[in-house]
Amino acid sequence: MKLAESGEILMYYQSPYRTVKSKPKIIKVAGEGKISIEPDIAEIRLGVSTENSALAKAQEENARAISDIKKALTTAGIPENEIKTADYSIHPQYDYVEGRQVFKLTRNK
């Protein structure tokens, strides 16, 4: 029982004919987080590409360019053991003459 503001008595009761359905027990959680820190690692990828009709000459030119890059990086304070070669590849170059593939190094000029 409950007393209303007007002074009358209010009574609440549950109907015996009404079925009560239980609700599933669900917990819903939502959140968001942010963090900001100063980076302490940087990854830089550099590349050198050289074309030459003589493979050995192209390799020498590439080696010289990479050596200059490594010197600049170590001068900037990056330890040499932190500098690594990730890829090294050689690809032949071709021309297409009259619909045929011609190897550049063997073609007479």
Coordinates of N, CA and C in Angstrom, one line a residue:
M1 N 0.8 -1.2 0.0 CA 0.0 0.0 0.0 C 0.9 1.2 0.0
K2 N 0.3 2.3 -0.5 CA 1.0 3.6 -0.6 C 0.0 4.7 -0.4
L3 N 0.4 5.7 0.3 CA -0.4 6.9 0.5 C -0.1 8.0 -0.5
A4 N -1.2 8.4 -1.3 CA -1.0 9.4 -2.3 C -1.0 10.8 -1.6
E5 N -0.5 11.8 -2.4 CA -0.5 13.1 -1.8 C -1.8 13.6 -1.4
S6 N -2.9 13.2 -2.0 CA -4.2 13.6 -1.7 C -4.7 13.0 -0.4
G7 N -4.0 12.0 0.1 CA -4.4 11.3 1.3 C -5.1 10.0 1.1
E8 N -5.4 9.7 -0.2 CA -6.1 8.4 -0.4 C -5.0 7.3 -0.5
I9 N -5.5 6.1 -0.2 CA -4.6 5.0 -0.2 C -4.6 4.3 -1.5
L10 N -3.4 4.1 -2.0 CA -3.3 3.5 -3.3 C -2.8 2.0 -3.1
M11 N -3.4 1.1 -3.8 CA -3.0 -0.3 -3.6 C -2.5 -0.8 -5.0
Y12 N -1.4 -1.5 -5.0 CA -0.9 -2.1 -6.2 C -0.9 -3.6 -6.0
Y13 N -1.4 -4.3 -7.0 CA -1.3 -5.7 -7.0 C -1.0 -6.2 -8.4
Q14 N -0.5 -7.4 -8.4 CA -0.2 -8.1 -9.7 C -1.4 -9.0 -10.1
S15 N -1.8 -8.9 -11.3 CA -2.9 -9.8 -11.7 C -2.5 -11.2 -11.7
P16 N -3.3 -12.1 -11.2 CA -2.9 -13.5 -11.2 C -2.9 -14.1 -12.6
Y17 N -3.5 -13.5 -13.6 CA -3.6 -14.0 -14.9 C -2.5 -13.5 -15.8
R18 N -1.7 -12.7 -15.3 CA -0.6 -12.1 -16.1 C 0.6 -12.9 -15.9
T19 N 1.2 -13.3 -17.0 CA 2.5 -14.1 -16.9 C 3.7 -13.1 -16.9
V20 N 4.6 -13.4 -16.2 CA 5.8 -12.5 -16.1 C 6.9 -13.2 -16.9
K21 N 7.4 -12.5 -17.9 CA 8.5 -13.1 -18.7 C 9.8 -12.5 -18.1
S22 N 10.8 -13.4 -17.9 CA 12.1 -12.9 -17.4 C 12.9 -12.4 -18.6
K23 N 13.5 -11.3 -18.3 CA 14.4 -10.7 -19.3 C 15.7 -11.3 -19.3
P24 N 16.4 -11.5 -20.5 CA 17.7 -12.1 -20.5 C 18.7 -11.1 -19.8
K25 N 19.6 -11.8 -19.2 CA 20.6 -11.0 -18.4 C 21.7 -10.5 -19.4
I26 N 21.7 -9.3 -19.7 CA 22.6 -8.7 -20.7 C 23.4 -7.6 -20.0
I27 N 24.7 -7.6 -20.3 CA 25.5 -6.4 -19.8 C 26.1 -5.8 -21.1
K28 N 25.9 -4.5 -21.3 CA 26.4 -3.8 -22.4 C 27.5 -2.8 -21.9
V29 N 28.6 -2.9 -22.5 CA 29.7 -2.0 -22.1 C 30.3 -1.3 -23.3
A30 N 30.6 -0.1 -23.2 CA 31.2 0.7 -24.3 C 32.3 1.6 -23.7
G31 N 33.3 1.8 -24.5 CA 34.4 2.6 -23.9 C 35.3 3.2 -25.0
E32 N 36.1 4.1 -24.7 CA 37.0 4.7 -25.6 C 38.3 5.1 -24.9
G33 N 39.4 4.9 -25.5 CA 40.6 5.3 -24.8 C 41.6 5.9 -25.8
K34 N 42.4 6.8 -25.3 CA 43.4 7.5 -26.2 C 44.7 7.6 -25.4
I35 N 45.8 7.4 -26.1 CA 47.1 7.6 -25.5 C 48.0 8.3 -26.5
S36 N 48.8 9.1 -26.0 CA 49.8 9.8 -26.8 C 51.2 9.7 -26.2
I37 N 52.2 9.3 -27.0 CA 53.5 9.2 -26.4 C 54.5 9.7 -27.5
E38 N 55.7 10.0 -27.1 CA 56.7 10.4 -28.1 C 57.3 9.1 -28.7
P39 N 57.4 9.0 -30.0 CA 58.0 7.8 -30.6 C 59.4 7.7 -30.3
D40 N 59.9 6.4 -30.2 CA 61.3 6.1 -29.9 C 61.9 5.3 -31.0
I41 N 61.1 4.9 -32.0 CA 61.6 4.1 -33.1 C 61.1 4.7 -34.4
A42 N 62.0 4.7 -35.4 CA 61.6 5.1 -36.8 C 62.1 4.1 -37.8
E43 N 61.3 3.8 -38.8 CA 61.8 2.9 -39.8 C 61.8 3.7 -41.1
I44 N 62.9 3.7 -41.8 CA 63.1 4.4 -43.0 C 63.6 3.4 -44.1
R45 N 62.9 3.4 -45.2 CA 63.4 2.6 -46.3 C 63.9 3.4 -47.5
L46 N 65.1 3.2 -47.9 CA 65.7 4.0 -48.9 C 66.1 3.0 -50.0
G47 N 66.2 3.5 -51.2 CA 66.6 2.6 -52.4 C 67.5 3.3 -53.4
V48 N 68.2 2.5 -54.1 CA 69.1 3.1 -55.1 C 68.9 2.2 -56.3
S49 N 68.7 2.8 -57.5 CA 68.5 2.1 -58.7 C 69.5 2.6 -59.7
T50 N 70.2 1.6 -60.3 CA 71.3 2.0 -61.3 C 71.1 1.2 -62.6
E51 N 71.2 1.8 -63.7 CA 71.2 1.1 -65.0 C 72.5 1.3 -65.7
N52 N 73.0 0.2 -66.2 CA 74.3 0.3 -66.9 C 74.3 -1.0 -67.8
S53 N 74.9 -0.8 -69.0 CA 75.0 -2.0 -69.9 C 76.0 -3.1 -69.3
A54 N 76.8 -2.7 -68.4 CA 77.8 -3.7 -67.8 C 77.3 -3.9 -66.3
L55 N 77.0 -5.1 -66.0 CA 76.5 -5.5 -64.7 C 77.4 -5.1 -63.6
A56 N 78.7 -5.4 -63.7 CA 79.7 -5.1 -62.7 C 79.8 -3.6 -62.5
K57 N 79.7 -2.8 -63.5 CA 79.7 -1.3 -63.4 C 78.5 -0.8 -62.6
A58 N 77.3 -1.4 -62.9 CA 76.1 -1.0 -62.2 C 76.2 -1.3 -60.7
Q59 N 76.7 -2.5 -60.4 CA 76.9 -2.9 -59.0 C 77.9 -2.0 -58.3
E60 N 79.0 -1.6 -59.0 CA 79.9 -0.6 -58.3 C 79.2 0.7 -58.0
E61 N 78.5 1.2 -59.0 CA 77.8 2.5 -58.8 C 76.8 2.4 -57.7
N62 N 76.1 1.3 -57.6 CA 75.1 1.1 -56.5 C 75.8 1.0 -55.2
A63 N 76.9 0.3 -55.1 CA 77.6 0.1 -53.9 C 78.1 1.4 -53.4
R64 N 78.6 2.3 -54.3 CA 79.1 3.6 -53.9 C 78.0 4.5 -53.4
A65 N 76.8 4.4 -54.0 CA 75.7 5.2 -53.5 C 75.2 4.8 -52.2
I66 N 75.1 3.5 -52.0 CA 74.6 2.9 -50.7 C 75.7 3.3 -49.6
S67 N 77.0 3.2 -49.9 CA 78.0 3.5 -48.9 C 77.9 5.0 -48.5
D68 N 77.6 5.9 -49.4 CA 77.4 7.3 -49.1 C 76.2 7.5 -48.2
I69 N 75.1 6.8 -48.5 CA 73.9 6.9 -47.7 C 74.2 6.4 -46.2
K70 N 74.9 5.2 -46.1 CA 75.2 4.7 -44.8 C 76.1 5.7 -44.0
K71 N 77.1 6.3 -44.7 CA 77.9 7.3 -44.0 C 77.1 8.5 -43.5
A72 N 76.2 8.9 -44.3 CA 75.3 10.1 -43.9 C 74.5 9.7 -42.7
L73 N 73.9 8.4 -42.7 CA 73.1 8.0 -41.5 C 73.9 7.8 -40.3
T74 N 75.1 7.3 -40.4 CA 75.9 7.1 -39.2 C 76.4 8.5 -38.7
T75 N 76.7 9.4 -39.6 CA 77.0 10.8 -39.2 C 75.9 11.4 -38.4
A76 N 74.6 11.1 -38.8 CA 73.4 11.6 -38.1 C 73.2 11.0 -36.8
G77 N 74.0 10.0 -36.4 CA 73.8 9.4 -35.1 C 73.2 8.0 -35.1
I78 N 72.9 7.4 -36.2 CA 72.3 6.1 -36.3 C 73.4 5.1 -36.2
P79 N 73.4 4.1 -35.2 CA 74.4 3.1 -35.1 C 74.4 2.2 -36.4
E80 N 75.6 1.9 -36.8 CA 75.8 1.1 -38.0 C 75.1 -0.3 -37.9
N81 N 75.0 -0.9 -36.7 CA 74.3 -2.2 -36.6 C 72.8 -2.0 -36.7
E82 N 72.3 -0.8 -36.8 CA 70.9 -0.6 -37.0 C 70.5 -0.4 -38.4
I83 N 71.5 -0.4 -39.3 CA 71.3 -0.2 -40.7 C 71.4 -1.5 -41.4
K84 N 70.4 -2.0 -42.1 CA 70.4 -3.3 -42.7 C 69.9 -3.2 -44.2
T85 N 70.5 -4.1 -45.0 CA 70.0 -4.3 -46.4 C 68.8 -5.2 -46.4
A86 N 67.7 -4.7 -46.9 CA 66.4 -5.5 -46.9 C 66.2 -6.2 -48.2
D87 N 66.7 -5.7 -49.3 CA 66.5 -6.3 -50.6 C 67.6 -5.9 -51.5
Y88 N 68.0 -6.9 -52.4 CA 69.0 -6.6 -53.4 C 68.6 -7.4 -54.6
S89 N 68.3 -6.8 -55.7 CA 67.9 -7.5 -56.9 C 68.5 -6.9 -58.2
I90 N 68.6 -7.8 -59.2 CA 69.1 -7.4 -60.5 C 68.1 -7.8 -61.5
H91 N 67.7 -6.9 -62.4 CA 66.7 -7.2 -63.4 C 67.2 -6.8 -64.8
P92 N 67.2 -7.8 -65.7 CA 67.6 -7.4 -67.1 C 66.6 -6.4 -67.7
Q93 N 67.1 -5.6 -68.6 CA 66.2 -4.6 -69.3 C 66.0 -5.1 -70.7
Y94 N 64.8 -4.9 -71.2 CA 64.5 -5.3 -72.6 C 63.9 -4.1 -73.4
D95 N 64.1 -4.2 -74.7 CA 63.4 -3.3 -75.6 C 62.5 -4.2 -76.5
Y96 N 61.5 -3.5 -77.1 CA 60.6 -4.3 -78.0 C 60.8 -3.7 -79.4
V97 N 61.4 -4.5 -80.3 CA 61.7 -4.0 -81.7 C 60.9 -4.9 -82.6
E98 N 60.0 -4.2 -83.4 CA 59.2 -4.9 -84.4 C 58.4 -6.0 -83.7
G99 N 57.9 -5.8 -82.5 CA 57.0 -6.7 -81.8 C 57.8 -7.9 -81.1
R100 N 59.1 -7.8 -81.1 CA 59.9 -8.8 -80.5 C 60.7 -8.3 -79.3
Q101 N 60.8 -9.1 -78.3 CA 61.6 -8.7 -77.1 C 63.0 -8.8 -77.3
V102 N 63.8 -7.7 -77.1 CA 65.3 -7.8 -77.4 C 66.0 -7.4 -76.1
F103 N 66.9 -8.2 -75.7 CA 67.7 -7.9 -74.5 C 68.6 -6.7 -74.8
K104 N 68.5 -5.7 -73.9 CA 69.2 -4.4 -74.1 C 70.7 -4.6 -74.2
L105 N 71.3 -5.4 -73.4 CA 72.8 -5.6 -73.3 C 73.3 -6.2 -74.5
T106 N 72.6 -7.0 -75.3 CA 73.1 -7.7 -76.5 C 72.8 -7.0 -77.8
R107 N 72.0 -6.0 -77.7 CA 71.5 -5.3 -78.9 C 72.7 -4.3 -79.4
N108 N 72.9 -4.4 -80.6 CA 74.0 -3.5 -81.2 C 73.3 -2.1 -81.5
K109 N 74.1 -1.1 -81.2 CA 73.6 0.3 -81.5 C 74.1 0.8 -82.7

